Amino acid sequence: MRRVFAVAACFAMLATPPIAGASDLRRDIENDIERAVREIKSAIDRKVKESSDACRKENQATRREMESMRLEIGKMQGKLDNRRESEATRREMESIRRDIGKMQGKLDNRRESEAIRREMESMRRDIGKMQGKLDNRRESEAIRREMESIRRDIDRMEGKLNQLIDLVKRSAKG
């Protein structure tokens, strides 16, 4: 009869639940990580949109200016073709050519902005990959802590079981 009680006590010890709060901690960590990733993504999206809008406006203004200058160059070319050229016309055409060179530089800057946008998109993808790795690492750490807790519980229960076995042996002898 004593053996039945000893075995029942062992099963009762084995049925104790794992340490509470580990899953809440894990959920809090996951929520913090997800919120940080959303904030980073929204900041990147805002910067990309701002940069894209500024480039678009600058590009439109540059196009209008270039069209205006093309018309002026056409008029001046007509003057030259008609052999009514003057030194002032040549100087103005050189000035317009310099202005077109400056505008070409602005267009080159827009192309650089597009390259930056592509690089930011690539960085956004890299952040997503790192987020996945970080989630896996944190999840592994939480599982490792839970397993250590379970090992400690098993060791504690094993000690209690050994005590019960000794108690049963002593009571059987006695």
Short mmCIF file of C-alpha atoms in Angstrom, two decimals:
data_model
loop_
_atom_site.label_atom_id
_atom_site.label_comp_id
_atom_site.label_asym_id
_atom_site.label_seq_id
_atom_site.Cartn_x
_atom_site.Cartn_y
_atom_site.Cartn_z
CA MET A 1 0.00 0.00 0.00
CA ARG A 2 2.87 2.34 0.83
CA ARG A 3 4.33 1.74 -2.64
CA VAL A 4 1.09 2.88 -4.27
CA PHE A 5 1.20 6.14 -2.29
CA ALA A 6 4.87 6.63 -3.15
CA VAL A 7 4.20 6.18 -6.88
CA ALA A 8 1.19 8.52 -6.71
CA ALA A 9 3.34 11.15 -4.98
CA CYS A 10 5.96 10.84 -7.74
CA PHE A 11 3.36 11.40 -10.45
CA ALA A 12 1.97 14.38 -8.56
CA MET A 13 5.44 15.97 -8.49
CA LEU A 14 5.93 15.33 -12.20
CA ALA A 15 2.63 17.05 -13.01
CA THR A 16 3.73 20.46 -11.67
CA PRO A 17 3.37 23.16 -14.38
CA PRO A 18 6.41 24.95 -15.91
CA ILE A 19 7.47 28.35 -14.64
CA ALA A 20 4.80 30.95 -15.40
CA GLY A 21 5.61 34.19 -17.22
CA ALA A 22 8.12 32.85 -19.77
CA SER A 23 5.60 32.98 -22.60
CA ASP A 24 4.49 36.51 -21.53
CA LEU A 25 8.10 37.69 -21.65
CA ARG A 26 8.52 36.15 -25.07
CA ARG A 27 5.32 37.80 -26.34
CA ASP A 28 6.45 41.20 -24.95
CA ILE A 29 9.83 40.86 -26.68
CA GLU A 30 8.17 39.89 -29.97
CA ASN A 31 5.77 42.87 -29.73
CA ASP A 32 8.66 45.26 -29.02
CA ILE A 33 10.62 43.92 -31.99
CA GLU A 34 7.61 44.14 -34.33
CA ARG A 35 6.87 47.73 -33.22
CA ALA A 36 10.53 48.75 -33.77
CA VAL A 37 10.55 47.18 -37.23
CA ARG A 38 7.30 49.00 -38.16
CA GLU A 39 8.77 52.31 -36.99
CA ILE A 40 11.96 51.77 -39.00
CA LYS A 41 10.01 50.79 -42.11
CA SER A 42 7.69 53.81 -41.85
CA ALA A 43 10.67 56.16 -41.38
CA ILE A 44 12.36 54.70 -44.46
CA ASP A 45 9.13 54.99 -46.45
CA ARG A 46 8.75 58.65 -45.43
CA LYS A 47 12.34 59.46 -46.42
CA VAL A 48 11.99 57.67 -49.75
CA LYS A 49 8.72 59.50 -50.50
CA GLU A 50 10.16 62.89 -49.51
CA SER A 51 13.25 62.31 -51.64
CA SER A 52 11.18 61.08 -54.57
CA ASP A 53 8.77 64.04 -54.37
CA ALA A 54 11.60 66.56 -54.19
CA CYS A 55 13.36 64.94 -57.16
CA ARG A 56 10.14 64.90 -59.18
CA LYS A 57 9.49 68.62 -58.56
CA GLU A 58 13.08 69.54 -59.31
CA ASN A 59 13.01 67.44 -62.48
CA GLN A 60 9.82 69.15 -63.73
CA ALA A 61 11.27 72.62 -63.13
CA THR A 62 14.50 71.59 -64.86
CA ARG A 63 12.59 70.28 -67.86
CA ARG A 64 10.63 73.53 -68.22
CA GLU A 65 13.82 75.56 -67.99
CA MET A 66 15.56 73.37 -70.56
CA GLU A 67 12.63 73.68 -72.98
CA SER A 68 12.72 77.44 -72.61
CA MET A 69 16.45 77.46 -73.25
CA ARG A 70 16.10 75.19 -76.25
CA LEU A 71 13.66 77.67 -77.76
CA GLU A 72 16.09 80.49 -77.07
CA ILE A 73 18.94 78.51 -78.62
CA GLY A 74 16.75 77.85 -81.65
CA LYS A 75 16.06 81.57 -82.01
CA MET A 76 19.72 82.39 -81.65
CA GLN A 77 20.69 79.66 -84.07
CA GLY A 78 18.31 81.24 -86.52
CA LYS A 79 20.03 84.54 -86.02
CA LEU A 80 23.40 82.94 -86.66
CA ASP A 81 22.09 81.10 -89.72
CA ASN A 82 20.80 84.34 -91.13
CA ARG A 83 24.27 85.82 -90.68
CA ARG A 84 22.97 88.44 -88.26
CA GLU A 85 25.14 87.18 -85.46
CA SER A 86 26.75 89.48 -83.01
CA GLU A 87 29.17 89.10 -80.17
CA ALA A 88 26.38 89.55 -77.62
CA THR A 89 24.41 86.66 -79.14
CA ARG A 90 27.44 84.36 -78.93
CA ARG A 91 28.05 85.30 -75.28
CA GLU A 92 24.40 84.66 -74.44
CA MET A 93 24.53 81.27 -76.17
CA GLU A 94 27.61 80.36 -74.12
CA SER A 95 25.79 81.42 -70.96
CA ILE A 96 22.81 79.27 -71.95
CA ARG A 97 25.14 76.33 -72.62
CA ARG A 98 26.62 76.75 -69.14
CA ASP A 99 23.10 76.83 -67.70
CA ILE A 100 22.26 73.64 -69.58
CA GLY A 101 25.40 72.06 -68.12
CA LYS A 102 24.21 73.03 -64.62
CA MET A 103 20.81 71.51 -65.34
CA GLN A 104 22.48 68.36 -66.59
CA GLY A 105 24.20 68.21 -63.19
CA LYS A 106 20.79 68.50 -61.51
CA LEU A 107 19.52 65.62 -63.65
CA ASP A 108 22.59 63.60 -62.63
CA ASN A 109 21.68 64.33 -58.99
CA ARG A 110 18.19 62.97 -59.65
CA ARG A 111 19.74 59.78 -61.02
CA GLU A 112 21.82 59.55 -57.86
CA SER A 113 18.63 59.96 -55.81
CA GLU A 114 17.11 57.03 -57.71
CA ALA A 115 20.21 54.96 -56.89
CA ILE A 116 19.85 55.94 -53.23
CA ARG A 117 16.17 54.94 -53.32
CA ARG A 118 17.11 51.53 -54.74
CA GLU A 119 19.77 51.13 -52.07
CA MET A 120 17.23 52.02 -49.36
CA GLU A 121 14.86 49.40 -50.76
CA SER A 122 17.69 46.88 -50.58
CA MET A 123 18.39 47.95 -47.00
CA ARG A 124 14.70 47.50 -46.16
CA ARG A 125 14.87 43.93 -47.48
CA ASP A 126 18.05 43.33 -45.45
CA ILE A 127 16.30 44.63 -42.31
CA GLY A 128 13.50 42.14 -42.93
CA LYS A 129 16.01 39.30 -43.19
CA MET A 130 17.79 40.44 -40.03
CA GLN A 131 14.45 40.72 -38.25
CA GLY A 132 13.76 37.08 -39.09
CA LYS A 133 17.17 36.04 -37.78
CA LEU A 134 16.67 38.13 -34.63
CA ASP A 135 13.23 36.59 -34.04
CA ASN A 136 14.71 33.10 -34.40
CA ARG A 137 17.58 33.92 -32.05
CA ARG A 138 15.26 35.38 -29.40
CA GLU A 139 12.86 32.48 -29.76
CA SER A 140 15.77 30.03 -29.37
CA GLU A 141 16.94 31.89 -26.27
CA ALA A 142 13.46 31.72 -24.72
CA ILE A 143 13.22 27.99 -25.51
CA ARG A 144 16.69 27.44 -24.01
CA ARG A 145 15.62 29.21 -20.80
CA GLU A 146 12.42 27.15 -20.61
CA MET A 147 14.41 23.94 -21.16
CA GLU A 148 16.84 24.90 -18.37
CA SER A 149 13.88 25.53 -16.10
CA ILE A 150 12.40 22.14 -17.02
CA ARG A 151 15.79 20.48 -16.36
CA ARG A 152 15.93 22.08 -12.92
CA ASP A 153 12.37 20.89 -12.22
CA ILE A 154 13.29 17.36 -13.36
CA ASP A 155 16.41 17.38 -11.15
CA ARG A 156 14.33 18.58 -8.19
CA MET A 157 11.67 15.93 -8.86
CA GLU A 158 14.36 13.27 -9.29
CA GLY A 159 15.71 14.21 -5.85
CA LYS A 160 12.22 13.95 -4.37
CA LEU A 161 11.71 10.62 -6.14
CA ASN A 162 14.98 9.29 -4.70
CA GLN A 163 13.85 10.43 -1.24
CA LEU A 164 10.53 8.62 -1.72
CA ILE A 165 12.30 5.48 -2.93
CA ASP A 166 14.57 5.58 0.14
CA LEU A 167 11.48 6.12 2.31
CA VAL A 168 9.74 3.17 0.67
CA LYS A 169 12.85 0.97 1.11
CA ARG A 170 13.16 1.94 4.75
CA SER A 171 9.48 1.35 5.39
CA ALA A 172 9.68 -2.04 3.63
CA LYS A 173 12.57 -3.07 5.89
CA GLY A 174 11.02 -1.64 8.99
#
